[in-house]
PDB file of C-alpha atoms in Angstrom:
ATOM      1  CA  MET I  16      11.011  -0.031  -8.357  1.00 66.00           C
ATOM      2  CA  HIS I  17       9.423   1.597 -11.423  1.00 80.00           C
ATOM      3  CA  ARG I  18      11.604   4.714 -11.790  1.00 86.00           C
ATOM      4  CA  ASP I  19      13.322   3.492 -14.968  1.00 90.00           C
ATOM      5  CA  VAL I  20       9.957   3.054 -16.677  1.00 94.00           C
ATOM      6  CA  ASP I  21       8.711   6.415 -15.375  1.00 94.00           C
ATOM      7  CA  LEU I  22      11.781   8.127 -16.860  1.00 94.00           C
ATOM      8  CA  LEU I  23      11.167   6.543 -20.264  1.00 96.00           C
ATOM      9  CA  ILE I  24       7.542   7.674 -20.211  1.00 96.00           C
ATOM     10  CA  THR I  25       8.377  11.264 -19.227  1.00 96.00           C
ATOM     11  CA  ALA I  26      11.150  11.339 -21.850  1.00 97.00           C
ATOM     12  CA  ALA I  27       8.568  10.394 -24.492  1.00 97.00           C
ATOM     13  CA  ASP I  28       6.479  13.336 -23.273  1.00 97.00           C
ATOM     14  CA  THR I  29       9.454  15.711 -23.499  1.00 97.00           C
ATOM     15  CA  GLU I  30      10.132  14.532 -27.055  1.00 97.00           C
ATOM     16  CA  GLY I  31       6.516  15.182 -28.043  1.00 96.00           C
ATOM     17  CA  TYR I  32       5.395  11.618 -28.657  1.00 97.00           C
ATOM     18  CA  ILE I  33       2.780  11.585 -25.907  1.00 97.00           C
ATOM     19  CA  LYS I  34       1.367  13.503 -22.993  1.00 97.00           C
ATOM     20  CA  SER I  35       2.156  11.450 -19.904  1.00 98.00           C
ATOM     21  CA  TYR I  36       0.236  11.365 -16.647  1.00 98.00           C
ATOM     22  CA  ILE I  37       1.534   9.073 -13.914  1.00 97.00           C
ATOM     23  CA  ILE I  38      -0.348   8.313 -10.710  1.00 97.00           C
ATOM     24  CA  VAL I  39       1.970   7.264  -7.897  1.00 96.00           C
ATOM     25  CA  PRO I  40       0.133   5.339  -5.158  1.00 94.00           C
ATOM     26  CA  THR I  41       1.547   5.205  -1.681  1.00 95.00           C
ATOM     27  CA  SER I  42       0.893   2.260   0.671  1.00 95.00           C
ATOM     28  CA  VAL I  43      -2.482   1.032  -0.584  1.00 97.00           C
ATOM     29  CA  TRP I  44      -4.801  -0.495   2.002  1.00 97.00           C
ATOM     30  CA  GLY I  45      -8.281  -1.981   2.123  1.00 96.00           C
ATOM     31  CA  LEU I  46     -10.066  -4.765   0.291  1.00 94.00           C
ATOM     32  CA  ALA I  47     -11.036  -4.301  -3.339  1.00 93.00           C
ATOM     33  CA  THR I  48     -14.674  -4.924  -4.263  1.00 93.00           C
ATOM     34  CA  GLY I  49     -16.624  -5.433  -7.466  1.00 92.00           C
ATOM     35  CA  ARG I  50     -17.586  -8.065 -10.012  1.00 94.00           C
ATOM     36  CA  LEU I  51     -14.031  -9.195 -10.734  1.00 93.00           C
ATOM     37  CA  VAL I  52     -13.427  -9.791  -7.029  1.00 90.00           C
ATOM     38  CA  ASP I  53     -16.758 -11.580  -6.661  1.00 91.00           C
ATOM     39  CA  SER I  54     -15.940 -13.859  -9.603  1.00 93.00           C
ATOM     40  CA  GLY I  55     -12.505 -14.702  -8.211  1.00 89.00           C
ATOM     41  CA  VAL I  56     -10.634 -13.098 -11.107  1.00 93.00           C
ATOM     42  CA  GLN I  57      -9.204 -10.190  -9.114  1.00 89.00           C
ATOM     43  CA  ASN I  58      -7.065 -10.393  -5.987  1.00 89.00           C
ATOM     44  CA  PRO I  59      -8.848  -8.218  -3.376  1.00 91.00           C
ATOM     45  CA  HIS I  60      -5.704  -7.560  -1.330  1.00 91.00           C
ATOM     46  CA  SER I  61      -3.018  -4.939  -1.720  1.00 92.00           C
ATOM     47  CA  MET I  62       0.594  -5.833  -0.895  1.00 91.00           C
ATOM     48  CA  LEU I  63       2.272  -4.165   2.066  1.00 92.00           C
ATOM     49  CA  ILE I  64      -0.092  -4.759   4.979  1.00 95.00           C
ATOM     50  CA  PRO I  65      -1.054  -8.266   3.792  1.00 95.00           C
ATOM     51  CA  ILE I  66       2.578  -9.429   3.592  1.00 94.00           C
ATOM     52  CA  LEU I  67       3.134  -8.182   7.150  1.00 96.00           C
ATOM     53  CA  VAL I  68      -0.049  -9.960   8.256  1.00 97.00           C
ATOM     54  CA  LYS I  69       0.992 -13.208   6.539  1.00 95.00           C
ATOM     55  CA  ALA I  70       4.437 -13.090   8.121  1.00 96.00           C
ATOM     56  CA  ALA I  71       2.875 -12.402  11.533  1.00 97.00           C
ATOM     57  CA  LEU I  72       0.482 -15.330  11.207  1.00 96.00           C
ATOM     58  CA  ASP I  73       3.317 -17.641  10.223  1.00 95.00           C
ATOM     59  CA  ARG I  74       5.690 -16.622  13.032  1.00 95.00           C
ATOM     60  CA  GLY I  75       2.978 -16.033  15.659  1.00 96.00           C
ATOM     61  CA  ARG I  76       4.165 -12.497  16.324  1.00 98.00           C
ATOM     62  CA  ALA I  77       3.884  -9.128  14.595  1.00 98.00           C
ATOM     63  CA  GLY I  78       7.175  -7.871  13.208  1.00 98.00           C
ATOM     64  CA  MET I  79       8.971  -4.738  12.065  1.00 97.00           C
ATOM     65  CA  VAL I  80      12.311  -3.674  10.620  1.00 97.00           C
ATOM     66  CA  GLY I  81      14.477  -2.174  13.337  1.00 96.00           C
ATOM     67  CA  GLU I  82      12.398  -0.101  15.755  1.00 97.00           C
ATOM     68  CA  GLY I  83       9.679   0.579  13.193  1.00 96.00           C
ATOM     69  CA  LYS I  84      10.162   4.345  13.332  1.00 97.00           C
ATOM     70  CA  ASN I  85      10.163   4.814   9.570  1.00 97.00           C
ATOM     71  CA  ILE I  86       7.260   6.678   7.948  1.00 98.00           C
ATOM     72  CA  TRP I  87       5.151   5.802   4.909  1.00 97.00           C
ATOM     73  CA  HIS I  88       2.077   7.478   3.469  1.00 97.00           C
ATOM     74  CA  ASN I  89      -1.104   5.541   2.727  1.00 98.00           C
ATOM     75  CA  VAL I  90      -4.250   5.606   0.597  1.00 98.00           C
ATOM     76  CA  GLU I  91      -7.454   3.553   0.649  1.00 98.00           C
ATOM     77  CA  ILE I  92      -7.963   1.449  -2.471  1.00 97.00           C
ATOM     78  CA  HIS I  93     -11.354   2.838  -3.527  1.00 97.00           C
ATOM     79  CA  GLU I  94     -10.199   6.417  -3.017  1.00 98.00           C
ATOM     80  CA  LEU I  95      -7.146   5.640  -5.136  1.00 98.00           C
ATOM     81  CA  ALA I  96      -9.449   4.348  -7.881  1.00 96.00           C
ATOM     82  CA  TYR I  97     -11.382   7.612  -7.664  1.00 97.00           C
ATOM     83  CA  LEU I  98      -8.112   9.512  -8.194  1.00 98.00           C
ATOM     84  CA  TYR I  99      -7.742   7.816 -11.588  1.00 98.00           C
ATOM     85  CA  ILE I 100     -11.285   8.838 -12.514  1.00 98.00           C
ATOM     86  CA  THR I 101     -10.814  12.386 -11.247  1.00 98.00           C
ATOM     87  CA  LEU I 102      -7.554  12.846 -13.158  1.00 98.00           C
ATOM     88  CA  TYR I 103      -9.067  11.445 -16.353  1.00 98.00           C
ATOM     89  CA  ASP I 104     -12.006  13.836 -16.116  1.00 97.00           C
ATOM     90  CA  LYS I 105      -9.593  16.719 -15.490  1.00 97.00           C
ATOM     91  CA  ILE I 106      -7.507  15.851 -18.568  1.00 97.00           C
ATOM     92  CA  VAL I 107     -10.597  15.631 -20.793  1.00 97.00           C
ATOM     93  CA  ALA I 108     -11.879  18.979 -19.520  1.00 97.00           C
ATOM     94  CA  ASP I 109      -8.515  20.750 -19.618  1.00 96.00           C
ATOM     95  CA  PRO I 110      -5.904  19.662 -22.203  1.00 91.00           C
ATOM     96  CA  ASP I 111      -3.354  21.861 -20.411  1.00 94.00           C
ATOM     97  CA  THR I 112      -3.447  19.681 -17.290  1.00 97.00           C
ATOM     98  CA  GLY I 113       0.098  19.136 -16.031  1.00 97.00           C
ATOM     99  CA  HIS I 114       1.910  16.330 -17.836  1.00 98.00           C
ATOM    100  CA  GLY I 115       5.444  15.041 -18.279  1.00 97.00           C
ATOM    101  CA  ARG I 116       7.635  16.188 -15.396  1.00 95.00           C
ATOM    102  CA  ASN I 117       4.613  18.072 -14.058  1.00 96.00           C
ATOM    103  CA  GLY I 118       2.375  15.062 -14.535  1.00 96.00           C
ATOM    104  CA  PHE I 119       3.218  12.999 -11.470  1.00 97.00           C
ATOM    105  CA  TYR I 120       0.207  12.717  -9.160  1.00 97.00           C
ATOM    106  CA  PHE I 121       0.654  11.184  -5.733  1.00 97.00           C
ATOM    107  CA  GLY I 122      -2.172   9.341  -4.016  1.00 97.00           C
ATOM    108  CA  GLU I 123      -1.925   9.804  -0.248  1.00 97.00           C
ATOM    109  CA  SER I 124      -4.346  10.448   2.564  1.00 96.00           C
ATOM    110  CA  GLY I 125      -2.244  10.191   5.706  1.00 95.00           C
ATOM    111  CA  GLU I 126       0.965   8.721   7.063  1.00 97.00           C
ATOM    112  CA  HIS I 127       1.932   5.967   9.471  1.00 98.00           C
ATOM    113  CA  SER I 128       4.952   4.410  11.111  1.00 98.00           C
ATOM    114  CA  LEU I 129       5.747   0.748  10.604  1.00 98.00           C
ATOM    115  CA  TYR I 130       5.527   0.319  14.364  1.00 98.00           C
ATOM    116  CA  ALA I 131       1.919   1.593  14.431  1.00 98.00           C
ATOM    117  CA  VAL I 132       0.905  -0.875  11.717  1.00 98.00           C
ATOM    118  CA  SER I 133       2.754  -3.768  13.327  1.00 98.00           C
ATOM    119  CA  LYS I 134       1.309  -2.992  16.760  1.00 98.00           C
ATOM    120  CA  GLU I 135      -2.200  -3.097  15.291  1.00 98.00           C
ATOM    121  CA  ILE I 136      -1.360  -6.404  13.607  1.00 98.00           C
ATOM    122  CA  GLY I 137      -0.177  -7.700  16.980  1.00 98.00           C
ATOM    123  CA  THR I 138      -3.371  -6.544  18.654  1.00 98.00           C
ATOM    124  CA  ALA I 139      -5.431  -8.361  16.007  1.00 98.00           C
ATOM    125  CA  LEU I 140      -3.328 -11.513  16.439  1.00 98.00           C
ATOM    126  CA  VAL I 141      -4.068 -11.572  20.163  1.00 98.00           C
ATOM    127  CA  ALA I 142      -7.778 -10.854  19.640  1.00 98.00           C
ATOM    128  CA  LEU I 143      -7.998 -13.727  17.151  1.00 97.00           C
ATOM    129  CA  LYS I 144      -5.998 -16.035  19.429  1.00 97.00           C
ATOM    130  CA  LYS I 145      -3.067 -16.308  17.038  1.00 97.00           C
ATOM    131  CA  SER I 146      -0.510 -14.892  19.487  1.00 97.00           C
ATOM    132  CA  ASP I 147      -0.100 -14.187  23.179  1.00 96.00           C
ATOM    133  CA  SER I 148       1.663 -10.839  22.683  1.00 97.00           C
ATOM    134  CA  ALA I 149       0.589  -7.711  20.815  1.00 97.00           C
ATOM    135  CA  GLU I 150       4.044  -6.120  20.928  1.00 98.00           C
ATOM    136  CA  PRO I 151       5.886  -6.293  17.591  1.00 98.00           C
ATOM    137  CA  MET I 152       9.276  -7.976  17.548  1.00 98.00           C
ATOM    138  CA  THR I 153      12.081  -6.832  15.236  1.00 98.00           C
ATOM    139  CA  PHE I 154      12.580  -9.090  12.226  1.00 97.00           C
ATOM    140  CA  THR I 155      15.824 -11.050  12.299  1.00 97.00           C
ATOM    141  CA  GLN I 156      17.863 -11.450   9.132  1.00 96.00           C
ATOM    142  CA  ALA I 157      16.460 -14.968   8.899  1.00 96.00           C
ATOM    143  CA  ASP I 158      12.946 -13.482   8.989  1.00 95.00           C
ATOM    144  CA  LEU I 159      13.833 -10.988   6.262  1.00 95.00           C
ATOM    145  CA  ASN I 160      15.225 -13.804   4.142  1.00 95.00           C
ATOM    146  CA  LYS I 161      12.129 -15.954   4.648  1.00 94.00           C
ATOM    147  CA  TYR I 162       9.413 -13.357   4.187  1.00 94.00           C
ATOM    148  CA  PHE I 163      10.926 -10.510   2.162  1.00 93.00           C
ATOM    149  CA  ARG I 164      13.656 -12.103   0.021  1.00 91.00           C
ATOM    150  CA  GLY I 165      16.303 -10.659   2.301  1.00 92.00           C
ATOM    151  CA  SER I 166      15.190  -7.071   1.743  1.00 92.00           C
ATOM    152  CA  SER I 167      14.771  -4.509   4.522  1.00 92.00           C
ATOM    153  CA  PHE I 168      12.713  -2.172   2.309  1.00 91.00           C
ATOM    154  CA  LEU I 169       9.952  -2.078   4.920  1.00 93.00           C
ATOM    155  CA  GLY I 170      12.381  -0.140   7.100  1.00 95.00           C
ATOM    156  CA  SER I 171      12.702   2.671   4.554  1.00 95.00           C
ATOM    157  CA  ASN I 172      10.910   6.023   4.476  1.00 95.00           C
ATOM    158  CA  SER I 173       8.445   6.885   1.714  1.00 94.00           C
ATOM    159  CA  ARG I 174       6.903  10.338   2.091  1.00 94.00           C
ATOM    160  CA  CYS I 175       5.043  12.685  -0.236  1.00 95.00           C
ATOM    161  CA  ARG I 176       2.091  15.057  -0.493  1.00 95.00           C
ATOM    162  CA  ALA I 177      -0.808  14.785  -2.954  1.00 96.00           C
ATOM    163  CA  THR I 178      -0.741  18.533  -3.636  1.00 96.00           C
ATOM    164  CA  ARG I 179      -1.465  18.347  -7.363  1.00 96.00           C
ATOM    165  CA  ALA I 180      -4.214  15.753  -7.003  1.00 96.00           C
ATOM    166  CA  ARG I 181      -5.996  17.754  -4.318  1.00 97.00           C
ATOM    167  CA  ALA I 182      -5.626  20.943  -6.362  1.00 95.00           C
ATOM    168  CA  PHE I 183      -7.880  19.579  -9.128  1.00 93.00           C
ATOM    169  CA  GLY I 184     -10.547  18.187  -6.817  1.00 94.00           C
ATOM    170  CA  TRP I 185      -9.497  14.796  -5.481  1.00 97.00           C
ATOM    171  CA  LYS I 186     -10.841  14.675  -1.937  1.00 97.00           C
ATOM    172  CA  PRO I 187      -9.909  11.513  -0.025  1.00 97.00           C
ATOM    173  CA  THR I 188     -11.600  11.129   3.352  1.00 97.00           C
ATOM    174  CA  LYS I 189     -10.135   7.902   4.739  1.00 97.00           C
ATOM    175  CA  SER I 190      -7.436   8.472   7.352  1.00 97.00           C
ATOM    176  CA  THR I 191      -4.608   6.533   8.959  1.00 98.00           C
ATOM    177  CA  SER I 192      -6.992   5.722  11.815  1.00 98.00           C
ATOM    178  CA  ASP I 193      -9.319   4.070   9.294  1.00 98.00           C
ATOM    179  CA  MET I 194      -6.399   2.088   7.893  1.00 98.00           C
ATOM    180  CA  LEU I 195      -5.362   0.807  11.305  1.00 98.00           C
ATOM    181  CA  ALA I 196      -8.967  -0.082  12.170  1.00 98.00           C
ATOM    182  CA  ASN I 197      -9.200  -2.150   8.966  1.00 97.00           C
ATOM    183  CA  ILE I 198      -6.224  -4.402   9.758  1.00 98.00           C
ATOM    184  CA  ARG I 199      -8.210  -6.927  11.789  1.00 98.00           C
ATOM    185  CA  THR I 200     -10.789  -7.236   8.995  1.00 96.00           C
ATOM    186  CA  GLU I 201      -8.048  -7.909   6.462  1.00 95.00           C
ATOM    187  CA  MET I 202      -6.459 -10.463   8.770  1.00 96.00           C
ATOM    188  CA  GLU I 203      -9.775 -12.269   9.222  1.00 96.00           C
ATOM    189  CA  VAL I 204     -10.152 -12.592   5.443  1.00 93.00           C
ATOM    190  CA  ILE I 205      -6.602 -13.910   5.079  1.00 94.00           C
ATOM    191  CA  ILE I 206      -7.173 -16.443   7.867  1.00 94.00           C
ATOM    192  CA  LYS I 207     -10.506 -17.576   6.417  1.00 91.00           C
ATOM    193  CA  LYS I 208      -8.987 -18.171   2.986  1.00 83.00           C
ATOM    194  CA  LYS I 209      -5.724 -19.519   4.429  1.00 74.00           C
ATOM    195  CA  HIS I 210      -3.913 -17.095   2.143  1.00 62.00           C
ATOM    196  CA  TRP I 211      -0.737 -17.129   4.209  1.00 57.00           C
ATOM    197  CA  VAL I 212      -0.210 -20.892   3.963  1.00 54.00           C
ATOM    198  CA  GLY I 213       2.275 -21.710   1.204  1.00 50.00           C
ATOM    199  CA  HIS I 214       2.220 -18.163  -0.191  1.00 50.00           C
ATOM    200  CA  LEU I 215       5.050 -16.572   1.757  1.00 53.00           C
ATOM    201  CA  ASN I 216       7.814 -17.252  -0.746  1.00 52.00           C
ATOM    202  CA  ASN I 217       5.775 -15.459  -3.398  1.00 49.00           C
ATOM    203  CA  ALA I 218       4.698 -12.523  -1.253  1.00 52.00           C
ATOM    204  CA  LEU I 219       6.894 -10.014  -3.083  1.00 53.00           C
TER     205      LEU I 219
END
């Protein structure tokens, strides 16, 4: 989605115009906090899990692309923010910190299958009396058209390792288990604010 821009930035580094450092988040989860959230200026939600939650609330059933066997990595939003701080401090302390082609820093702290996420969404739906079945049901093409602009990107694989970030001291502690446990909380917030009503066409 942003590769073309990344290539332009790294090319500028190669040509000596800048030193580039690019943080590449994986599937961000959790609710943002802080003054901007409290004042209503900042959206507290990430994208991937909330759009699955919104679709599930609308159709009354958790969904997945295909069998949901694809794998994505994940990172908690506050730990991702700390990665930015940690990298900045590293650059200030050491001007030779990897940049350009060696300046891509992944943010990941675990991996999950789409099925695992969708099953947890289904479990939360049942617990909150929004569905009578916790088992995810494969999205039809009509579902993909309605909720994801016809794209099946949620059936793709997206895997990496945050080797460079961990090497200079970034130490995330939140795991995939924490992410799955947070899904009901996120769903409760979405339900309370009715964030899935009338927002589905603009989810992506």
